[in-house]
Short mmCIF file of N, CA and C in Angstrom, two decimals:
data_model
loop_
_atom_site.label_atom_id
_atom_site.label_comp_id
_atom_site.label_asym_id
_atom_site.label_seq_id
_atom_site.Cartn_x
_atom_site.Cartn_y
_atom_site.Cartn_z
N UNK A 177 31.17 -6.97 21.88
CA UNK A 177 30.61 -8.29 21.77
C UNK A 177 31.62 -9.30 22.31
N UNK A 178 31.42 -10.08 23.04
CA UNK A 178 32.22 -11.33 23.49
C UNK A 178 31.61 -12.30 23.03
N UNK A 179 32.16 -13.55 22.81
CA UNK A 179 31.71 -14.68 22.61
C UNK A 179 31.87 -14.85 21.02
N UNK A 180 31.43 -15.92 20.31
CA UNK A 180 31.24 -16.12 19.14
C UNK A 180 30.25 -15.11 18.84
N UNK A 181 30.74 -14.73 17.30
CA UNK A 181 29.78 -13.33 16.76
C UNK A 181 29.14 -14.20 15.17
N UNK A 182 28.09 -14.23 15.81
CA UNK A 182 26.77 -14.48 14.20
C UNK A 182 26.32 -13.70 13.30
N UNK A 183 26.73 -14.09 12.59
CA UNK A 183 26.74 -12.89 10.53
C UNK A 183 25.94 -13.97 9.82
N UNK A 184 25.04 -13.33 9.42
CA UNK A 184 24.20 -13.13 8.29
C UNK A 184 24.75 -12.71 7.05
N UNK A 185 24.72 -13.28 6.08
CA UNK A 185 25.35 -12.01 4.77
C UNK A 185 24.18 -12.46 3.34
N UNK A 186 23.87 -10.76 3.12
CA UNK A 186 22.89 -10.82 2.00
C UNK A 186 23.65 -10.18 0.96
N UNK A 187 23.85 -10.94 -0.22
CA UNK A 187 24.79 -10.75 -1.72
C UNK A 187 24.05 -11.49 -2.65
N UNK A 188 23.71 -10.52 -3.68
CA UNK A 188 22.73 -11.49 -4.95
C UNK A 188 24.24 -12.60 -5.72
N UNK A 189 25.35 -11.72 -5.73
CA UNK A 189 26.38 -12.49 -6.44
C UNK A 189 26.78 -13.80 -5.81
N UNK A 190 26.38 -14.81 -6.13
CA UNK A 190 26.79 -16.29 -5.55
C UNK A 190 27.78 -16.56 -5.19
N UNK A 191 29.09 -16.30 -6.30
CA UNK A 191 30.43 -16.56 -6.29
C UNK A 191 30.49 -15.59 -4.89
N UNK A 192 30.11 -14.05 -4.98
CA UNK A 192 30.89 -13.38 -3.96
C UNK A 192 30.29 -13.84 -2.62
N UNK A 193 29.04 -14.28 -2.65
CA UNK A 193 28.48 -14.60 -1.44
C UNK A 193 29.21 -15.85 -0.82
N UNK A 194 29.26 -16.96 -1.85
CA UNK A 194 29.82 -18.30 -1.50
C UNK A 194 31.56 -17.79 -0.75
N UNK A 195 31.97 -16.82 -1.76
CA UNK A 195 33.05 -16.76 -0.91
C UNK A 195 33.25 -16.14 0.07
N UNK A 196 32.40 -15.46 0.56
CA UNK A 196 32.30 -14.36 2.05
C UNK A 196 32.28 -15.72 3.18
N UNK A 197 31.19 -16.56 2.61
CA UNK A 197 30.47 -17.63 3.47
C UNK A 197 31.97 -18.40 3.88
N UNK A 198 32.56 -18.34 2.96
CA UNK A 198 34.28 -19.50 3.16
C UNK A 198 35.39 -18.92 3.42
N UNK A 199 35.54 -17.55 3.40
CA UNK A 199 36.43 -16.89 3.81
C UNK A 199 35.77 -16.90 5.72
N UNK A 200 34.68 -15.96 5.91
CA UNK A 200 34.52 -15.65 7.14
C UNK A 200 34.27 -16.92 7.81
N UNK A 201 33.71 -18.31 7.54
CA UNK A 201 33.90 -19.33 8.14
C UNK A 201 35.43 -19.99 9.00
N UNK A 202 36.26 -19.30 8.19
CA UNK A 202 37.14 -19.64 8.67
C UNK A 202 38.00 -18.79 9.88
N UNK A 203 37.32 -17.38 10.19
CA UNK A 203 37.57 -16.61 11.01
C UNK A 203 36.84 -17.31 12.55
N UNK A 204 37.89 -17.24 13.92
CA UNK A 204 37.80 -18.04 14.99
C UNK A 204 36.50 -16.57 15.59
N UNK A 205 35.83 -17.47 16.26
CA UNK A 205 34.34 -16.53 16.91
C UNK A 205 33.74 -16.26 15.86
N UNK A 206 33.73 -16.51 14.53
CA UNK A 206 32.64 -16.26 13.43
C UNK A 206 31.58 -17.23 13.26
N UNK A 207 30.33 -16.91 13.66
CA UNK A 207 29.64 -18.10 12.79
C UNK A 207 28.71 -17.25 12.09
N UNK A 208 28.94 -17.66 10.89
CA UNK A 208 27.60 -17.81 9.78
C UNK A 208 26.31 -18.44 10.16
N UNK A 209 25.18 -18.03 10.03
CA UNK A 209 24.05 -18.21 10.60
C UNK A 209 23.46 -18.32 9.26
N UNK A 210 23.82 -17.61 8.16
CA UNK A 210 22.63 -17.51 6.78
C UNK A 210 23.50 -17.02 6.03
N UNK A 211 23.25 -17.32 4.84
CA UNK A 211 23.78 -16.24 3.30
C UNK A 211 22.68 -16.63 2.41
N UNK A 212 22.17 -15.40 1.65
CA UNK A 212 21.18 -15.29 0.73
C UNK A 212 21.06 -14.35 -0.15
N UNK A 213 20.22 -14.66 -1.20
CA UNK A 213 20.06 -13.80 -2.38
C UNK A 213 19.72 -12.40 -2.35
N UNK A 214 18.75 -12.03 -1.62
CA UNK A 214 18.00 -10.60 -1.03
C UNK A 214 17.57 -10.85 0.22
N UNK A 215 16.87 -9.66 0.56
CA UNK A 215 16.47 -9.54 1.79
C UNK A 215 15.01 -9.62 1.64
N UNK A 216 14.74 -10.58 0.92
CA UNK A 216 13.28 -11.33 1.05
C UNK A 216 12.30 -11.29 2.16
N UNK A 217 13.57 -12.52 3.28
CA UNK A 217 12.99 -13.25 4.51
C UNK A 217 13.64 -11.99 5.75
N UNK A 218 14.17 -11.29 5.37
CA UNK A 218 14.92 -10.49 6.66
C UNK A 218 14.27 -10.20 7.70
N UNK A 219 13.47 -9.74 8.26
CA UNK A 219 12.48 -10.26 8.99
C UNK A 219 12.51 -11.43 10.30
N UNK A 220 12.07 -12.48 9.31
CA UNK A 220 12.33 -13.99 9.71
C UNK A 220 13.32 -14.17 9.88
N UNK A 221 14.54 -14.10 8.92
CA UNK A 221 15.99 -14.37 9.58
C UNK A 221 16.38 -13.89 10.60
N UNK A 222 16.05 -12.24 10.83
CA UNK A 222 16.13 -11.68 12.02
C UNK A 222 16.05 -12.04 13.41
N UNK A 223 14.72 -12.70 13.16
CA UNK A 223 13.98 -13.53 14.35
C UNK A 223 14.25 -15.22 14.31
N UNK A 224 14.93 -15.48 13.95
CA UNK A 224 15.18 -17.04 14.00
C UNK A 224 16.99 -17.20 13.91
N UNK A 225 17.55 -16.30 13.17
CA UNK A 225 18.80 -16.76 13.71
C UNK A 225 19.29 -15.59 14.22
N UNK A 226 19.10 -15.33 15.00
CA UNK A 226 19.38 -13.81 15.85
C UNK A 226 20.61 -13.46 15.49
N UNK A 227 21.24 -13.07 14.33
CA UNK A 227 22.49 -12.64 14.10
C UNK A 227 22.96 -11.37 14.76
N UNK A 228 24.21 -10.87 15.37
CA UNK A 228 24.94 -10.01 15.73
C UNK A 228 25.43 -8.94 14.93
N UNK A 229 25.51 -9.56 13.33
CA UNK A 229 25.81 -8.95 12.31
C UNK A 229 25.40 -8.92 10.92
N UNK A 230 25.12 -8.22 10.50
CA UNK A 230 24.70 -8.52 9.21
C UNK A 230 25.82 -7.52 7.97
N UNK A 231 25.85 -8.41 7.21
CA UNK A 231 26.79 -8.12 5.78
C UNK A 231 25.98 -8.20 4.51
N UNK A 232 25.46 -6.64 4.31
CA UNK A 232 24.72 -6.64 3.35
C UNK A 232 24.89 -5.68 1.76
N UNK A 233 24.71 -6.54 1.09
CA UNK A 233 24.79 -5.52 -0.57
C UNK A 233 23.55 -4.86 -0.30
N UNK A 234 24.03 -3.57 -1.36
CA UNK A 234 22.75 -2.37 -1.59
C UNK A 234 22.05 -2.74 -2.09
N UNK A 235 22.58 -3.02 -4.07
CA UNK A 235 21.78 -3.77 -4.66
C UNK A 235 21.36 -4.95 -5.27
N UNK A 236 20.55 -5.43 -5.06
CA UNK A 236 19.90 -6.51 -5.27
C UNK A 236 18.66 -6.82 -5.83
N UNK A 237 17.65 -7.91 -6.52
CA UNK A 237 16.73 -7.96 -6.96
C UNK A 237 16.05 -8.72 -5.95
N UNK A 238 14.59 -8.43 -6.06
CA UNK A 238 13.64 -8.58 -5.04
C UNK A 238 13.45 -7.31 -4.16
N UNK A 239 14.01 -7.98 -2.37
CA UNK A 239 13.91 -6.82 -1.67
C UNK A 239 15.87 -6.52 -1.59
N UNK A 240 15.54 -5.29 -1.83
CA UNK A 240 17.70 -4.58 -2.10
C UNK A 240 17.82 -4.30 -0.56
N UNK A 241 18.83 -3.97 -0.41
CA UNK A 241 19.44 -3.90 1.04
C UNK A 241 19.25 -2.25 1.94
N UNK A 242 18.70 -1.65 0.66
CA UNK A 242 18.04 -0.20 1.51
C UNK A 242 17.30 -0.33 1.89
N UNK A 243 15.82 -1.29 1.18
CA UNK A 243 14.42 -1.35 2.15
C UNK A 243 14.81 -2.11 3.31
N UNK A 244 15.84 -3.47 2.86
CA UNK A 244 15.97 -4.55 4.18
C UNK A 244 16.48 -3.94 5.25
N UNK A 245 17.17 -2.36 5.10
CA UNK A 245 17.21 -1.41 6.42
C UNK A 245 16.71 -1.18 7.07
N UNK A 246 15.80 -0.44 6.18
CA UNK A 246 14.16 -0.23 6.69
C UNK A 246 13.99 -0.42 7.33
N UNK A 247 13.53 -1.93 6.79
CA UNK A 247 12.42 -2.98 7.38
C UNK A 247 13.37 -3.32 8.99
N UNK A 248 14.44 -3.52 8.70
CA UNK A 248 15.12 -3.72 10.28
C UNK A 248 14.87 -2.67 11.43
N UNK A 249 15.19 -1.60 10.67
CA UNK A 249 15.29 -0.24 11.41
C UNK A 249 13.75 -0.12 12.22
N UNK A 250 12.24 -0.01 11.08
CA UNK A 250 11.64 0.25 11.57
C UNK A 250 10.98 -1.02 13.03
N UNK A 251 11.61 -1.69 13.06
CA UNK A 251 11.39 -2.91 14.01
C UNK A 251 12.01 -2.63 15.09
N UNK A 252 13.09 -1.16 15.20
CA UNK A 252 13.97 -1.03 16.30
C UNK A 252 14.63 -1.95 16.76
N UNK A 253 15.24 -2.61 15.68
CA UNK A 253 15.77 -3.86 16.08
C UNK A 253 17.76 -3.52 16.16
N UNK A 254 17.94 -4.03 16.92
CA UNK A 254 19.51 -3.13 17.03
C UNK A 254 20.37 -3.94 16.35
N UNK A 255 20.68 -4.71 15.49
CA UNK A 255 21.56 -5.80 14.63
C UNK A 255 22.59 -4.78 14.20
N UNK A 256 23.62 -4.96 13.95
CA UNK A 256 24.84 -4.13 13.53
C UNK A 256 24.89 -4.21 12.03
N UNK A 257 24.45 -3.43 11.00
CA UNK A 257 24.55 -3.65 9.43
C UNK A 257 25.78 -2.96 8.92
N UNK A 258 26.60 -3.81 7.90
CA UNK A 258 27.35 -3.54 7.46
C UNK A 258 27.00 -3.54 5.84
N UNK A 259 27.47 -2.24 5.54
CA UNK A 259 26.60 -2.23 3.89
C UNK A 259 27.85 -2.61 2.68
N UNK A 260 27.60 -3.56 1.80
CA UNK A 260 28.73 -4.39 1.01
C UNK A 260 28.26 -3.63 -0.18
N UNK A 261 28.89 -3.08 -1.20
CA UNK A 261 28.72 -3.24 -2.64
C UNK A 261 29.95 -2.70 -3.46
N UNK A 262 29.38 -3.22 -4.62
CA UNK A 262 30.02 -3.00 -6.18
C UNK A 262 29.80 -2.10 -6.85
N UNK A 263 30.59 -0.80 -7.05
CA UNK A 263 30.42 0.29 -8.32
C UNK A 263 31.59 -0.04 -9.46
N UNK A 264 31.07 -0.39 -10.57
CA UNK A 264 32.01 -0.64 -11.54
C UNK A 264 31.60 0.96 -12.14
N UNK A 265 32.91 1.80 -11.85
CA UNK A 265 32.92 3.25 -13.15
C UNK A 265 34.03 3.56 -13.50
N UNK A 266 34.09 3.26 -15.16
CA UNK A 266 35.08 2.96 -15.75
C UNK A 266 35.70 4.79 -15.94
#
């Protein structure tokens, strides 16, 4: 990829999302295009902010980040997914 690279990031956790959004903002060629709760709109985001990348949690409430695969995948849509999550095992 050359040029500025556009990330998407789907995280139900606010704090962690807010801070992905302010950490990677500050990386040079990064732009943030979206951060959101689930992969609801993925789809639509897909097609409206044409991201390069996506930064996504597994789980989530609504649509979780395995169907929002899916749903990408079966669209043959080539976006680069990067899968984010949390196992707390004590």
């Amino acid at each position: 990829m050359k040029g500025e690279i556009h990330l998407l990031i789907y995280e139900d956790n606010s704090f962690f999302r807010n801070s992905l959004v302010e950490l990677l903002s500050n990386v040079p060629d990064f732009k943030i295009m979206g951060a959101f709760e689930n992969c609801n709109g993925i789809l639509e985001h897909q097609s409206t902010l044409k991201p390069d990348v996506i930064l996504m949690d597994i789980e989530m409430s609504g649509t979780n980040g395995i169907e929002g695969l899916r749903m990408l995948r079966s669209n043959h849509l080539e976006t680069l997914v990067l899968m984010l999550t949390v196992f707390e095992d004590n």
